[in-house]
Short mmCIF file of C-alpha atoms and ligand atoms in Angstrom, two decimals:
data_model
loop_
_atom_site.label_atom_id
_atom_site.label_comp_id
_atom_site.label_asym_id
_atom_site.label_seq_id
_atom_site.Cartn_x
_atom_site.Cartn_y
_atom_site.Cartn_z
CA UNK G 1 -3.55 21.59 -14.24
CA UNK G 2 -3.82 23.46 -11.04
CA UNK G 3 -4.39 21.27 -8.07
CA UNK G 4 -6.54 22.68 -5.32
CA UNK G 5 -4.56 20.98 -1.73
CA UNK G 6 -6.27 21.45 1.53
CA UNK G 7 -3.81 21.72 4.48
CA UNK G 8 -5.22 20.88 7.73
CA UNK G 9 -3.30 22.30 10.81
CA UNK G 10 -1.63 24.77 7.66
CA UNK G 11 -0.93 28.05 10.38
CA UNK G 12 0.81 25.97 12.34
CA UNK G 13 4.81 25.74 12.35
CA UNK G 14 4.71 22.38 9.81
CA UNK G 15 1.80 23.26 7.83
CA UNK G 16 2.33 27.07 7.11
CA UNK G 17 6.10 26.17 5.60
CA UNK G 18 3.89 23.46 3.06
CA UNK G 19 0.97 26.27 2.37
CA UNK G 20 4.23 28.41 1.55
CA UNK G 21 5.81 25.97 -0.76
CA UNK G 22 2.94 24.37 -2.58
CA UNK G 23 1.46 27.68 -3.61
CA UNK G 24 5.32 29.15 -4.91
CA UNK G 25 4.78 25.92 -7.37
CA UNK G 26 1.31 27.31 -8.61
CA UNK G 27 -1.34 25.36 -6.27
CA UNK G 28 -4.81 26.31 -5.19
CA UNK G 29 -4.12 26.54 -1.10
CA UNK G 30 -7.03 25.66 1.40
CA UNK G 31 -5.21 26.28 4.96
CA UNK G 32 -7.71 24.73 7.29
CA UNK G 33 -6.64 25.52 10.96
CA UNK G 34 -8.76 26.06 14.61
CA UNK G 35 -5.69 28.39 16.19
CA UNK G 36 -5.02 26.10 18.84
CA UNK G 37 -1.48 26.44 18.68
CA UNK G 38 -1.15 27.63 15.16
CA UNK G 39 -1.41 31.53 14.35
CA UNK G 40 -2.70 34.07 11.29
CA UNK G 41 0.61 35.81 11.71
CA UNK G 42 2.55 32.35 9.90
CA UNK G 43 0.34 32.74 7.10
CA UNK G 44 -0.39 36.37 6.90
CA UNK G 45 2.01 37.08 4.37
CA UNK G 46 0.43 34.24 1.69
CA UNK G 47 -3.55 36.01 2.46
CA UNK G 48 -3.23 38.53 -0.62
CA UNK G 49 -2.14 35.64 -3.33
CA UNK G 50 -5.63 35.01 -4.52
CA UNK G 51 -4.78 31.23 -4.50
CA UNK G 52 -4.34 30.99 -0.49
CA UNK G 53 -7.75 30.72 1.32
CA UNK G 54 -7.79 30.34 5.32
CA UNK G 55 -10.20 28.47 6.87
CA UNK G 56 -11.28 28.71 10.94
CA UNK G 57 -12.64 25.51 11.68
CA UNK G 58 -11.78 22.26 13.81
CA UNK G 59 -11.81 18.84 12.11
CA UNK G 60 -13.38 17.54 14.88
CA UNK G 61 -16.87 18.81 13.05
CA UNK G 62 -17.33 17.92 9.76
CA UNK G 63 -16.76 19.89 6.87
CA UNK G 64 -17.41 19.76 3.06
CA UNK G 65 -14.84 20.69 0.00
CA UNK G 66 -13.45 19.87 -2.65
CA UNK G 67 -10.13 19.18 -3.45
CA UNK G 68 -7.68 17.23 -5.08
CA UNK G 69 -5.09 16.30 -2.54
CA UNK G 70 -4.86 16.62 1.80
CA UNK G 71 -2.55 17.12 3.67
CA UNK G 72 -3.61 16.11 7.33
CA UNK G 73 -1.16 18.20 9.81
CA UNK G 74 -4.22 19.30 12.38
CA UNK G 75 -3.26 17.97 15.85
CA UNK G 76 -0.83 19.79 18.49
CA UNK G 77 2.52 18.10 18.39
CA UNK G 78 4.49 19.48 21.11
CA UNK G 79 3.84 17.28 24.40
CA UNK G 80 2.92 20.70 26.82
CA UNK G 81 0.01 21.99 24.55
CA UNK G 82 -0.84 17.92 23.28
CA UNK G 83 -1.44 17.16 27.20
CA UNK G 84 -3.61 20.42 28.08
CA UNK G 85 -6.63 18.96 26.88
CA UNK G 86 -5.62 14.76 26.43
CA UNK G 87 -9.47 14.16 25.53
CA UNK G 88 -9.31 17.17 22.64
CA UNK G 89 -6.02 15.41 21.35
CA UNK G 90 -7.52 12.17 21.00
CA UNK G 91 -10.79 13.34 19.41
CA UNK G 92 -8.21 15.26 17.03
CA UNK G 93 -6.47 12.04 16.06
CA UNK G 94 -9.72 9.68 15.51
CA UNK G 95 -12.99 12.01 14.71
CA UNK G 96 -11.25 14.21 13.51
CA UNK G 97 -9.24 12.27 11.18
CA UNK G 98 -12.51 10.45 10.35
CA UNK G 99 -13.52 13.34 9.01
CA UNK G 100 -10.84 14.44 6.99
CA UNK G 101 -10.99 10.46 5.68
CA UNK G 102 -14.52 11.74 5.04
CA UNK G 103 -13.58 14.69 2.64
CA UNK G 104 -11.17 12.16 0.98
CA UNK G 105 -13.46 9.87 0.02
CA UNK G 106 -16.18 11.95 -1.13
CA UNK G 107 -13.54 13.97 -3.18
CA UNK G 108 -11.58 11.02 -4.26
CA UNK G 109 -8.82 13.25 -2.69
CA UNK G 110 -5.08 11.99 -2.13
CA UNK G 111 -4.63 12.56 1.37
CA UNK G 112 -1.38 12.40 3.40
CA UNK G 113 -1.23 11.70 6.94
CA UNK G 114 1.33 13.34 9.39
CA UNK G 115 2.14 10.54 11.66
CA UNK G 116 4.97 10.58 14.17
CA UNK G 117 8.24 8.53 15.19
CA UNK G 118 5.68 8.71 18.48
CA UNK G 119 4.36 5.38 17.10
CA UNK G 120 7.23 3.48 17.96
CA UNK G 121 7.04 5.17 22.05
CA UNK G 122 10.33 4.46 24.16
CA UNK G 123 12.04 2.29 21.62
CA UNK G 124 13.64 -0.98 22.20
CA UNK G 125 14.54 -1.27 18.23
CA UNK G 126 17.39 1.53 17.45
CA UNK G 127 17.45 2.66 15.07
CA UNK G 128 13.60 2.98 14.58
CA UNK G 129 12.79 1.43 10.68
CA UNK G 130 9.17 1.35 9.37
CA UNK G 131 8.50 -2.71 10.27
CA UNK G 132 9.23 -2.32 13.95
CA UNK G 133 5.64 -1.79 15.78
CA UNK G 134 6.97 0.19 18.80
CA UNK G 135 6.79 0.18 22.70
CA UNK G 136 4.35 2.87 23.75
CA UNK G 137 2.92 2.52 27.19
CA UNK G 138 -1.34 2.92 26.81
CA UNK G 139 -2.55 4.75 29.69
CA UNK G 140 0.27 7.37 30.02
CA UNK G 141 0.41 10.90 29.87
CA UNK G 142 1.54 10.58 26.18
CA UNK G 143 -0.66 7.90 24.77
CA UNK G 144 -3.34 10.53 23.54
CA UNK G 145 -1.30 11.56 21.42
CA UNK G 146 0.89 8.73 20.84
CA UNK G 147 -2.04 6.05 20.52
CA UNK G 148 -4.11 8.95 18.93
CA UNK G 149 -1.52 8.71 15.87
CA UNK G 150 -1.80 5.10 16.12
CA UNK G 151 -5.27 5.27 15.62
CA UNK G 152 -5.18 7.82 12.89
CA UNK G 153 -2.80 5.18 11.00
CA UNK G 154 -5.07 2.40 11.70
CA UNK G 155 -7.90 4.48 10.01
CA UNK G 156 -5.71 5.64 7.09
CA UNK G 157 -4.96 1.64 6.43
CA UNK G 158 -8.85 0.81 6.86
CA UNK G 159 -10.62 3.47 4.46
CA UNK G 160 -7.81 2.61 2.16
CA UNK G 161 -8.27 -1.03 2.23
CA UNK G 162 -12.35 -0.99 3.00
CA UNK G 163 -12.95 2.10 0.87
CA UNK G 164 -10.17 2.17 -1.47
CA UNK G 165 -9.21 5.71 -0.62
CA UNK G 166 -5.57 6.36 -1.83
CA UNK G 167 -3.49 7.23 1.71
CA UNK G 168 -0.18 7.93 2.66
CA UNK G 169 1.12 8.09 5.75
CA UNK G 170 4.66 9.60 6.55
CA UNK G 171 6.38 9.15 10.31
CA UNK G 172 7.55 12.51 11.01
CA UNK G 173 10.42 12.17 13.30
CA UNK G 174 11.77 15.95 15.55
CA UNK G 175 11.81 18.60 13.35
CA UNK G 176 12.14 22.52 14.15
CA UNK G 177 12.93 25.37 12.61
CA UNK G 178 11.25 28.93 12.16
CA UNK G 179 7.48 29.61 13.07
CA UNK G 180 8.08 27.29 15.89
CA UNK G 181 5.33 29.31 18.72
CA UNK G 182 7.12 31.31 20.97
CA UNK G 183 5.71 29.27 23.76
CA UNK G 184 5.61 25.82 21.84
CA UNK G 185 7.63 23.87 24.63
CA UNK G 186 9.41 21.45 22.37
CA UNK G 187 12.99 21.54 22.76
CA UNK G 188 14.82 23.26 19.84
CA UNK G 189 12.54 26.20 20.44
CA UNK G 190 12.75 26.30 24.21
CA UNK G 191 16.77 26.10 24.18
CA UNK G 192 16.99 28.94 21.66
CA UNK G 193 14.23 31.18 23.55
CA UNK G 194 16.36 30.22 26.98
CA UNK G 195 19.65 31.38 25.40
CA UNK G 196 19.01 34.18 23.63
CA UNK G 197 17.32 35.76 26.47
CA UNK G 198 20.33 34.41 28.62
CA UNK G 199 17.98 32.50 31.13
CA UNK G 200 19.31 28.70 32.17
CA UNK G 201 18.40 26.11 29.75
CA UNK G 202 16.11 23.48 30.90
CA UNK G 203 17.37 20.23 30.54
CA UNK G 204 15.09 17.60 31.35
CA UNK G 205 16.83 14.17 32.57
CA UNK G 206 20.73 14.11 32.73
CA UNK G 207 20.66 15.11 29.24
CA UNK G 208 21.67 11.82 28.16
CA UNK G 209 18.59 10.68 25.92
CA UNK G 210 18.81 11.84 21.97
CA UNK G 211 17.14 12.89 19.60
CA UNK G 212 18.10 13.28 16.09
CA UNK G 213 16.74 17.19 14.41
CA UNK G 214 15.49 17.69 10.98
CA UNK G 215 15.78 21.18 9.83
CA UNK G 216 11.94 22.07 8.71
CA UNK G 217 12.91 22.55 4.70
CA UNK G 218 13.90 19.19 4.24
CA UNK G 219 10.84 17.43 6.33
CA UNK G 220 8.49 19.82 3.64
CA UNK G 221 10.48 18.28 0.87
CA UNK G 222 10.13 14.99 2.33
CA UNK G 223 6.23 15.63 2.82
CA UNK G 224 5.98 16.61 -0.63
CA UNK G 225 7.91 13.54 -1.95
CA UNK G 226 6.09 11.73 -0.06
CA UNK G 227 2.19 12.99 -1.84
CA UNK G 228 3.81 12.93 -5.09
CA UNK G 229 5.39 9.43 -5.06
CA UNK G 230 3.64 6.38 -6.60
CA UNK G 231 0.08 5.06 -5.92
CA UNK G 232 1.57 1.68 -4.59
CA UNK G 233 3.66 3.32 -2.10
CA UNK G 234 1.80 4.18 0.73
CA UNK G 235 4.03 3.90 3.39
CA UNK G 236 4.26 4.06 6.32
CA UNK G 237 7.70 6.13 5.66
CA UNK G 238 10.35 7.22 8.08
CA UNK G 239 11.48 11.14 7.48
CA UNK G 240 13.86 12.75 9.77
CA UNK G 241 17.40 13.06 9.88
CA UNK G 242 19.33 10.27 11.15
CA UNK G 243 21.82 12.20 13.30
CA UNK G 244 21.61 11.79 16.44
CA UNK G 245 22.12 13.95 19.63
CA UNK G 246 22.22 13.89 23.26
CA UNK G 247 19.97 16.21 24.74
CA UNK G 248 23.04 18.14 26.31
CA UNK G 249 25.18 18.09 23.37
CA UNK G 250 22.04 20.13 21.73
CA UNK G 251 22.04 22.48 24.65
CA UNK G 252 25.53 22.93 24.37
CA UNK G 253 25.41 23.80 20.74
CA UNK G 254 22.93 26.34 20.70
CA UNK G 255 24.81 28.37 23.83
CA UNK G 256 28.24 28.09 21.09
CA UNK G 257 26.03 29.26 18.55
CA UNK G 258 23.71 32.15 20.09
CA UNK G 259 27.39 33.22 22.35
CA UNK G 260 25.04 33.04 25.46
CA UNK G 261 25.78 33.49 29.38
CA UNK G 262 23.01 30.72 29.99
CA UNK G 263 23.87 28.24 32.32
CA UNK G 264 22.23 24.21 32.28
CA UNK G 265 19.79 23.50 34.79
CA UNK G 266 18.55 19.95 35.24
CA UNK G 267 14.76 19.10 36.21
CA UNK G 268 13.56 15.62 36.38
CA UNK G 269 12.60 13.80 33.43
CA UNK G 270 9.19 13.70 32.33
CA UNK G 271 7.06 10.54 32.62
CA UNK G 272 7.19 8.44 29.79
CA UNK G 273 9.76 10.52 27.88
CA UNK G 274 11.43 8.24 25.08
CA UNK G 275 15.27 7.53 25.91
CA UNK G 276 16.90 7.30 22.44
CA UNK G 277 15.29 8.33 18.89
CA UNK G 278 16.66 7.99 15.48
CA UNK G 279 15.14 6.85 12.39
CA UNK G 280 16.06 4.51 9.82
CA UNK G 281 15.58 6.36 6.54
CA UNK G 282 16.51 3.30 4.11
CA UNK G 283 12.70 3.21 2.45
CA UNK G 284 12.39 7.25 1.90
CA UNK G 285 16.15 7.18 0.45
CA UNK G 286 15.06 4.08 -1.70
CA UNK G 287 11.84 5.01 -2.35
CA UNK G 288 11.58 8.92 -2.51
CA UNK G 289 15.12 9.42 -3.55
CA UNK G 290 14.46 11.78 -0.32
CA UNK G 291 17.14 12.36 2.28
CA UNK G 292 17.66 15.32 4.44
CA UNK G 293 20.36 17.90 3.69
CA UNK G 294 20.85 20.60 6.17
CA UNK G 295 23.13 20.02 9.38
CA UNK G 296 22.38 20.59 12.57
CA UNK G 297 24.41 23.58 13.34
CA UNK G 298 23.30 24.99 9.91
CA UNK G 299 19.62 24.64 10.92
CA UNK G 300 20.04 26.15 14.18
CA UNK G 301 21.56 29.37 12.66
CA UNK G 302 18.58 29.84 11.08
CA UNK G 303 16.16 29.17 13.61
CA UNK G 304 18.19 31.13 16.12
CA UNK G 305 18.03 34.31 13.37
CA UNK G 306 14.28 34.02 13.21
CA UNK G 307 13.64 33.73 17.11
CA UNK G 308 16.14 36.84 17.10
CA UNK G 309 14.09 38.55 15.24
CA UNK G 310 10.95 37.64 17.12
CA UNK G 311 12.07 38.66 20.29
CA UNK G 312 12.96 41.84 19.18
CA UNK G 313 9.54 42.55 17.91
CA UNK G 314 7.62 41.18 21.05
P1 NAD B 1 1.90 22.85 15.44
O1 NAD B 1 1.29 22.72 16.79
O2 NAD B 1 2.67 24.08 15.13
O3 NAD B 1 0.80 22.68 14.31
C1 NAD B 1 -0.41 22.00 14.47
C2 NAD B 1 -1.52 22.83 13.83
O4 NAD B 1 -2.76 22.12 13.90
C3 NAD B 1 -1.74 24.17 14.56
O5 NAD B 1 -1.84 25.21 13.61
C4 NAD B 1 -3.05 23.95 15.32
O6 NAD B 1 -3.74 25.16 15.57
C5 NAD B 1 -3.77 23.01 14.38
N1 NAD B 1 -4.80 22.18 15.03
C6 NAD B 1 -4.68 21.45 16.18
N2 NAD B 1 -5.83 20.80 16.43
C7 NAD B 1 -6.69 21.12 15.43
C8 NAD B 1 -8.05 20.77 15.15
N3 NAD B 1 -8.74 19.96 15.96
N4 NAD B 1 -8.63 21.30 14.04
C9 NAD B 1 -7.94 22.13 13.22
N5 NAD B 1 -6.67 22.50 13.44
C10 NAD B 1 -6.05 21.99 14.54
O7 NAD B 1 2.83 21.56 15.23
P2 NAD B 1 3.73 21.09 14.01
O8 NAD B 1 5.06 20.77 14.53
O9 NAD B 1 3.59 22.01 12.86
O10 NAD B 1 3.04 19.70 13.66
C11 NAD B 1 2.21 19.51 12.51
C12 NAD B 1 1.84 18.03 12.40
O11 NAD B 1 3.02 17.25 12.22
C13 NAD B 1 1.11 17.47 13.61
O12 NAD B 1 0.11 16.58 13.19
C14 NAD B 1 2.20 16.71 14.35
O13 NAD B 1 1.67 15.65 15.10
C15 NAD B 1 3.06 16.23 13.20
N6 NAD B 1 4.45 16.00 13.67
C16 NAD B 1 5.30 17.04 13.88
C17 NAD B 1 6.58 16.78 14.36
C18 NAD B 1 7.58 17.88 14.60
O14 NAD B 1 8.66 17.58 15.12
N7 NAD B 1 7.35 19.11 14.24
C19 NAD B 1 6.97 15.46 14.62
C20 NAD B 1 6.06 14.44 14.41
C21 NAD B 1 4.80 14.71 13.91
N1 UDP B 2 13.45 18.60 26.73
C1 UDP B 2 14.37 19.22 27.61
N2 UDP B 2 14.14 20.53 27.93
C2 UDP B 2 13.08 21.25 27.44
C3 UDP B 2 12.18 20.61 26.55
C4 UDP B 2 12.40 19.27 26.23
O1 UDP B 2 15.34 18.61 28.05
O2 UDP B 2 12.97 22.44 27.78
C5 UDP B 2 13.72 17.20 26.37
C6 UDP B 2 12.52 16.28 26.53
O3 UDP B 2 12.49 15.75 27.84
C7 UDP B 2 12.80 15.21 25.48
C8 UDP B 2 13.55 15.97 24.38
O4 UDP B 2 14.03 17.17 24.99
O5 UDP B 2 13.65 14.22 25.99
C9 UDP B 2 12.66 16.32 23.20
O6 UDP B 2 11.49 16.92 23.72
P1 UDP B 2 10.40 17.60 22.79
O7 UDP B 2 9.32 18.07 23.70
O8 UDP B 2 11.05 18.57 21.90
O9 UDP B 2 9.86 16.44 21.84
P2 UDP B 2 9.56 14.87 22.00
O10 UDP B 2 10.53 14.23 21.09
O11 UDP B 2 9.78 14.43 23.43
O12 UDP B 2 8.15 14.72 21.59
#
């Protein structure tokens, strides 16, 4: 039977590759999203298939539906638009995950939560596996975010074990690829923007910290996986791939790739910023028989096609 999946956050760059894929294998699609950083144009090629309904609203207000499985991606991920408005961020991550809790347990709806390798902060455990219960520093520029996921897991555990609501929650670890916003900030995006338009890329730091990339068709596969796996396993669960880069071996890369004049600029390191990143994907290997696929330069190829393409057009 047909199951009707509401995607919260679904025009964003995450969420609008899921609304893709779960409608191509014949599901009812509520994309729920308030436009903060996601856009129609991600999703404006699924709004004739009469099983793809978009949705303007903000989970922070309640909302009633009916559905069968949710998929909780609402919440801006990249640090520039997560800090603009701290207090919105946090009320994203605990009201408004309330409230999607809400829909889930008046539905009896699955619901999957879109944590982050955040949780685990500037890591003193490397790599980062599922037990380890992080280092993230409270009253920092990141902690909305970073202690609003934290919170948003803490619910997820409570309505499951006070209200016996069936949650999952997955620990998404970097991940780019194509619909990333033009002016999303996050790394991958920035480099590719920088070199293609052969302006210096901004490295932040020496360029020594890492971070290990997951191309964006394996973290929906994951995600998927993940929804679809048994009852008893509800995580938390590592995805990401576990190869890991220096910040300036990335930069380097994507000048090789895009054949760019673009020089590297360094700018001080932002507070807080996590020095190494990696994640231990033993459980979702064991567990989800789920493991990532596409390499980095492979990924980038892609990403740096799409951005091409963008540019072009803008
Ligand atoms: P994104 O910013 O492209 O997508 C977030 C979407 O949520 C946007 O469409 C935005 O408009 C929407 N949104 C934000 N606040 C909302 C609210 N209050 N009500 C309704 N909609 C709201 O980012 P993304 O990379 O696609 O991230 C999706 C999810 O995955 C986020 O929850 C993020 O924390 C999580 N995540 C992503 C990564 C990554 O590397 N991409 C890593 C860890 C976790
Ligand atoms: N970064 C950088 N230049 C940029 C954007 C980010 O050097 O233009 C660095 C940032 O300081 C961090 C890493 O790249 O160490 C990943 O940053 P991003 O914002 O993509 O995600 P994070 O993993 O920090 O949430």
């Amino acid at each position: 039977m047909m199951k009707r999946i509401l995607i919260t956050g679904g025009a964003g760059f995450l969420g609008s590759h899921l609304c893709e894929r779960l409608l191509f294998e014949d599901n009812d699609i509520v994309c729920l999203d308030n436009f903060f950083t996601g856009n129609k144009d991600n999703v404006a090629h699924l709004l004739r298939n009469p099983h793809f309904e978009l949705i303007r609203h903000d989970i922070v207000n309640l909302v009633y539906l009916e559905v069968d499985e949710i998929y909780n991606l609402a919440c801006p991920a990249s640090p520039v638009h997560y800090q603009f408005n701290p207090i919105k961020t946090i009320k994203t991550n605990v009201m408004g995950v309330i409230n999607v809790l809400g829909i889930a347990k008046r539905a009896k709806a699955k619901i999957l939560q879109a944590s982050t390798s955040e949780v685990y902060g500037d890591p003193d455990v490397h790599p980062q596996n599922e037990s380890y219960w992080g280092r993230v520093n409270p009253i920092g520029i990141r902690s909305c975010y970073d202690e609003g996921k934290r919170a948003a897991e803490c619910l997820m555990m409570d309505y499951r074990r006070q209200n016996g609501v069936n949650t999952k929650i997955a620990r998404i670890f970097n991940t780019y690829g194509p619909r990333m916003a033009l002016n999303d900030g996050r790394v991958v995006s920035n480099f590719i923007i920088q070199a293609l338009q052969n302006k210096n890329i901004t490295v932040y730091g020496d360029g020594s910290h890492t971070r290990s990339f997951c191309y964006v068709d394996d973290m929906v596969h994951g995600l998927i996986s993940m929804m679809n796996s048994a009852d008893e396993f509800y995580g938390p669960v590592n995805l990401g791939n576990p190869c890991e880069f220096t910040i300036l071996q990335l930069a380097q890369t994507v000048i090789k790739l895009t054949k760019s004049n673009s020089e590297i600029e360094f700018h001080p390191l932002p507070a807080d910023d996590p020095t190494q990143r990696k994640p231990d994907i033993t459980l979702a290997q064991k567990k989800l028989g789920w493991e990532p696929k596409v390499i980095l330069e492979e990924g980038l190829i892609h990403t740096i096609e799409y951005f091409r393409n963008i540019l072009k057009k803008a």
